[in-house]
Amino acid sequence: MPDALSARRLSRRGLLAAGGAATLATLLAACGKDDAAKPAAGNGSGPWSFTDDRGTKVEAAARPTRVVAFTGVAAALIDFGLDKQVVGVFGETKRADGTADPQAGDLNVEGVEILGNVWGEFSLEKYAALRPELLVTHMYDPDALWYVPDESKAKILPLAPSVAITTARVPMTKPIERYAALAESLGADLSAKKVTDGKARFDAAAEAVRQAVKANPGIKVMACSGSPDLFYVSNPKVSTDLMYFAELGVDIVIPTKLEAGDYFEALSWESAGKFPADLILLDNRSTALQAKDLTAKPTWQQLPAVKANQVSPWDAVPRFSYAGSAPLLENLATAIRNAKKVS
């Protein structure tokens, strides 16, 4: 699920400019009058269609070969066997030092056009120039396209068909299966060794979590995200990965006073100890404060799990592929096995 900070952003999209008020016609003209709106040559596969999680049947005369996607989606599609089909991405892709963001997975970040590297950035001009044939992203709430700015989506969406996959209020395995199906429709071979190895690793990791819970019962886990002013406790009834962890037997804190969207409870730092926990999963993205940043918060330092050094990184927006999600389960299994009751 989106972390607390991202969920707050969902409610303030109107304040996030996507960069300019250029008209669609102007952007297309900038790409060249003759070829701006032409799709790349088809691959001879015949008509293509895919029904996404909005219930929309997306259709094209030929299988799309120029895909633009949220960075984590692009990485998941690559895990399932796509490659040169991904021509552009948006969302956290490169860190400040130029290295790939963890969200990028095995994506070659130097080989794709980056339309935006943070929330609210999406270059319409670069997107039009790519001659996209398909846009793909997560959908945390109905019809809300993750990292596609509301302010400019009326200009973005007419340029290519779009696919949205539900990534909230369902267990993590569901979006993984849906992205696998999409990748297969785009030409990926799900029987390839890379894919089957990823699935085997995922299944083994899931079983490792089950066994860790059995071997070390009673460990209370809290998934959270920190900002300068607030401490957010995430809801396993909405967050797709936490929902799956709970299915595997993990005892996860359920917040009681939820904000709009039900993604989290926002606590003042004075109330950070409201929910007892033995193990903390801390949002590890650059948009959230990390453990080293939280040392100045006295109430953070007083949490039993923090005192016991039982804080584990948490990928609040998972990479929805078997290869991408397996390490999350492996790390969780290790953290639970090694945790002690402290709350």
Short mmCIF file of C-alpha atoms in Angstrom, two decimals, residues 129-324:
data_model
loop_
_atom_site.label_atom_id
_atom_site.label_comp_id
_atom_site.label_asym_id
_atom_site.label_seq_id
_atom_site.Cartn_x
_atom_site.Cartn_y
_atom_site.Cartn_z
CA ALA A 129 7.61 12.10 -27.70
CA LEU A 130 7.86 8.41 -26.72
CA ARG A 131 4.85 7.57 -28.93
CA PRO A 132 3.46 5.36 -26.13
CA GLU A 133 1.20 2.45 -26.92
CA LEU A 134 0.30 1.56 -23.32
CA LEU A 135 0.41 3.24 -19.90
CA VAL A 136 0.42 0.97 -16.82
CA THR A 137 0.26 1.81 -13.13
CA HIS A 138 -1.11 0.78 -9.73
CA MET A 139 -4.60 1.66 -8.52
CA TYR A 140 -4.89 2.07 -4.75
CA ASP A 141 -8.34 3.65 -4.94
CA PRO A 142 -10.99 3.34 -7.66
CA ASP A 143 -9.92 5.18 -10.83
CA ALA A 144 -6.92 6.77 -9.07
CA LEU A 145 -3.89 6.14 -11.28
CA TRP A 146 -0.79 5.98 -9.10
CA TYR A 147 1.70 8.79 -9.84
CA VAL A 148 -0.34 10.04 -12.81
CA PRO A 149 -1.14 13.62 -11.71
CA ASP A 150 -4.84 14.45 -11.66
CA GLU A 151 -4.04 17.94 -12.91
CA SER A 152 -2.68 16.67 -16.22
CA LYS A 153 -4.26 13.26 -16.70
CA ALA A 154 -6.81 14.74 -19.12
CA LYS A 155 -3.86 15.44 -21.42
CA ILE A 156 -1.93 12.25 -20.58
CA LEU A 157 -4.61 9.59 -21.00
CA PRO A 158 -5.67 10.38 -24.59
CA LEU A 159 -2.15 9.63 -25.84
CA ALA A 160 -2.32 5.86 -25.23
CA PRO A 161 -4.57 3.19 -23.70
CA SER A 162 -4.05 2.72 -19.96
CA VAL A 163 -4.13 -0.28 -17.64
CA ALA A 164 -4.66 0.00 -13.88
CA ILE A 165 -4.11 -2.89 -11.46
CA THR A 166 -5.63 -2.89 -7.96
CA THR A 167 -2.96 -2.76 -5.27
CA ALA A 168 -4.99 -2.23 -2.09
CA ARG A 169 -7.59 -4.19 -0.11
CA VAL A 170 -6.49 -7.46 -1.71
CA PRO A 171 -3.63 -9.74 -0.64
CA MET A 172 -0.28 -9.17 -2.33
CA THR A 173 -0.58 -12.33 -4.43
CA LYS A 174 -3.50 -10.81 -6.37
CA PRO A 175 -1.64 -7.89 -8.01
CA ILE A 176 1.32 -10.21 -8.63
CA GLU A 177 -0.97 -12.56 -10.55
CA ARG A 178 -2.53 -9.66 -12.45
CA TYR A 179 0.82 -8.20 -13.50
CA ALA A 180 1.91 -11.68 -14.56
CA ALA A 181 -1.19 -11.96 -16.75
CA LEU A 182 -0.54 -8.53 -18.25
CA ALA A 183 3.08 -9.38 -18.97
CA GLU A 184 2.03 -12.62 -20.64
CA SER A 185 -0.47 -10.75 -22.82
CA LEU A 186 2.39 -8.46 -23.87
CA GLY A 187 4.53 -11.40 -24.97
CA ALA A 188 6.27 -12.62 -21.81
CA ASP A 189 6.88 -16.34 -21.35
CA LEU A 190 5.76 -17.21 -17.84
CA SER A 191 7.27 -20.69 -18.19
CA ALA A 192 10.77 -19.22 -18.58
CA LYS A 193 13.26 -20.30 -15.92
CA LYS A 194 13.66 -16.74 -14.62
CA VAL A 195 9.95 -16.59 -13.86
CA THR A 196 9.55 -20.09 -12.44
CA ASP A 197 12.63 -19.62 -10.27
CA GLY A 198 11.10 -16.42 -8.92
CA LYS A 199 7.84 -18.22 -8.13
CA ALA A 200 9.68 -21.05 -6.37
CA ARG A 201 11.64 -18.56 -4.28
CA PHE A 202 8.43 -16.69 -3.39
CA ASP A 203 6.65 -19.87 -2.32
CA ALA A 204 9.61 -20.94 -0.21
CA ALA A 205 9.79 -17.52 1.41
CA ALA A 206 6.07 -17.57 2.21
CA GLU A 207 6.51 -20.94 3.89
CA ALA A 208 9.50 -19.56 5.81
CA VAL A 209 7.24 -16.84 7.24
CA ARG A 210 4.67 -19.44 8.30
CA GLN A 211 7.35 -21.50 10.00
CA ALA A 212 8.90 -18.46 11.71
CA VAL A 213 5.53 -17.55 13.20
CA LYS A 214 5.07 -21.11 14.46
CA ALA A 215 8.59 -21.25 15.88
CA ASN A 216 8.31 -17.88 17.61
CA PRO A 217 4.65 -17.34 18.48
CA GLY A 218 3.19 -14.18 19.94
CA ILE A 219 5.41 -11.65 18.16
CA LYS A 220 3.40 -8.46 17.58
CA VAL A 221 4.40 -6.60 14.42
CA MET A 222 3.72 -2.94 13.62
CA ALA A 223 4.19 -1.45 10.15
CA CYS A 224 4.78 2.29 10.26
CA SER A 225 6.15 5.38 8.59
CA GLY A 226 7.69 8.46 10.16
CA SER A 227 7.51 12.12 9.21
CA PRO A 228 8.81 15.16 11.10
CA ASP A 229 5.43 15.81 12.71
CA LEU A 230 3.53 12.52 12.71
CA PHE A 231 3.94 8.79 13.21
CA TYR A 232 1.77 6.70 10.89
CA VAL A 233 0.64 3.15 11.74
CA SER A 234 -0.44 1.24 8.64
CA ASN A 235 -3.58 -0.84 8.35
CA PRO A 236 -3.18 -4.54 7.40
CA LYS A 237 -6.81 -4.63 6.28
CA VAL A 238 -5.98 -2.29 3.39
CA SER A 239 -2.26 -2.66 2.72
CA THR A 240 -1.86 -5.53 0.26
CA ASP A 241 1.47 -6.82 1.56
CA LEU A 242 0.45 -6.57 5.22
CA MET A 243 -2.80 -8.34 4.38
CA TYR A 244 -0.80 -11.21 2.90
CA PHE A 245 1.58 -11.28 5.86
CA ALA A 246 -1.48 -11.65 8.11
CA GLU A 247 -2.72 -14.54 5.96
CA LEU A 248 0.62 -16.23 6.62
CA GLY A 249 -0.04 -15.94 10.36
CA VAL A 250 1.81 -12.74 11.26
CA ASP A 251 0.16 -10.85 14.13
CA ILE A 252 0.05 -7.26 12.85
CA VAL A 253 -1.11 -4.19 14.78
CA ILE A 254 -4.47 -2.93 13.52
CA PRO A 255 -4.85 0.84 14.00
CA THR A 256 -8.14 1.95 15.51
CA LYS A 257 -8.63 5.59 14.46
CA LEU A 258 -8.20 5.57 10.71
CA GLU A 259 -7.77 8.53 8.40
CA ALA A 260 -9.68 8.94 5.12
CA GLY A 261 -9.00 5.94 2.91
CA ASP A 262 -8.37 3.73 5.95
CA TYR A 263 -4.68 3.34 5.08
CA PHE A 264 -3.27 4.38 8.44
CA GLU A 265 -3.70 6.06 11.79
CA ALA A 266 -1.78 9.30 12.19
CA LEU A 267 -0.34 9.71 15.68
CA SER A 268 1.43 12.64 17.21
CA TRP A 269 4.95 11.72 18.26
CA GLU A 270 3.83 12.08 21.87
CA SER A 271 1.43 9.17 21.22
CA ALA A 272 3.86 6.98 19.27
CA GLY A 273 3.69 4.29 21.95
CA LYS A 274 -0.07 3.79 21.61
CA PHE A 275 0.23 0.30 20.10
CA PRO A 276 2.50 -2.27 21.80
CA ALA A 277 4.79 -4.04 19.34
CA ASP A 278 7.72 -6.43 19.50
CA LEU A 279 8.89 -5.86 15.93
CA ILE A 280 8.62 -2.69 13.87
CA LEU A 281 8.53 -2.64 10.07
CA LEU A 282 9.71 0.85 9.11
CA ASP A 283 9.01 2.35 5.71
CA ASN A 284 12.39 2.37 3.99
CA ARG A 285 11.71 4.75 1.11
CA SER A 286 13.35 8.13 0.66
CA THR A 287 9.96 9.80 1.22
CA ALA A 288 9.95 8.69 4.88
CA LEU A 289 12.26 9.27 7.82
CA GLN A 290 14.61 6.38 8.50
CA ALA A 291 15.68 4.96 11.85
CA LYS A 292 18.80 7.14 11.93
CA ASP A 293 16.61 10.19 11.32
CA LEU A 294 14.30 9.28 14.19
CA THR A 295 16.93 9.20 16.93
CA ALA A 296 16.00 12.78 17.82
CA LYS A 297 12.45 11.68 18.66
CA PRO A 298 12.41 10.70 22.38
CA THR A 299 9.20 8.69 22.06
CA TRP A 300 10.69 6.69 19.19
CA GLN A 301 13.72 5.87 21.28
CA GLN A 302 11.44 4.71 24.10
CA LEU A 303 9.52 2.16 22.01
CA PRO A 304 10.33 -1.34 23.30
CA ALA A 305 11.05 -2.67 19.80
CA VAL A 306 13.47 0.20 19.15
CA LYS A 307 15.21 -0.35 22.47
CA ALA A 308 15.60 -4.03 21.56
CA ASN A 309 16.91 -3.14 18.09
CA GLN A 310 13.98 -4.98 16.54
CA VAL A 311 13.32 -2.62 13.63
CA SER A 312 13.28 -4.01 10.10
CA PRO A 313 13.08 -2.11 6.78
CA TRP A 314 9.70 -2.22 5.05
CA ASP A 315 9.00 -1.74 1.34
CA ALA A 316 5.70 0.08 1.68
CA VAL A 317 5.07 -0.13 -2.09
CA PRO A 318 6.22 -3.64 -3.01
CA ARG A 319 7.42 -4.72 -6.42
CA PHE A 320 4.50 -6.88 -7.47
CA SER A 321 6.31 -9.85 -8.95
CA TYR A 322 7.40 -13.12 -7.40
CA ALA A 323 11.07 -12.19 -7.74
CA GLY A 324 10.47 -8.71 -6.36
#
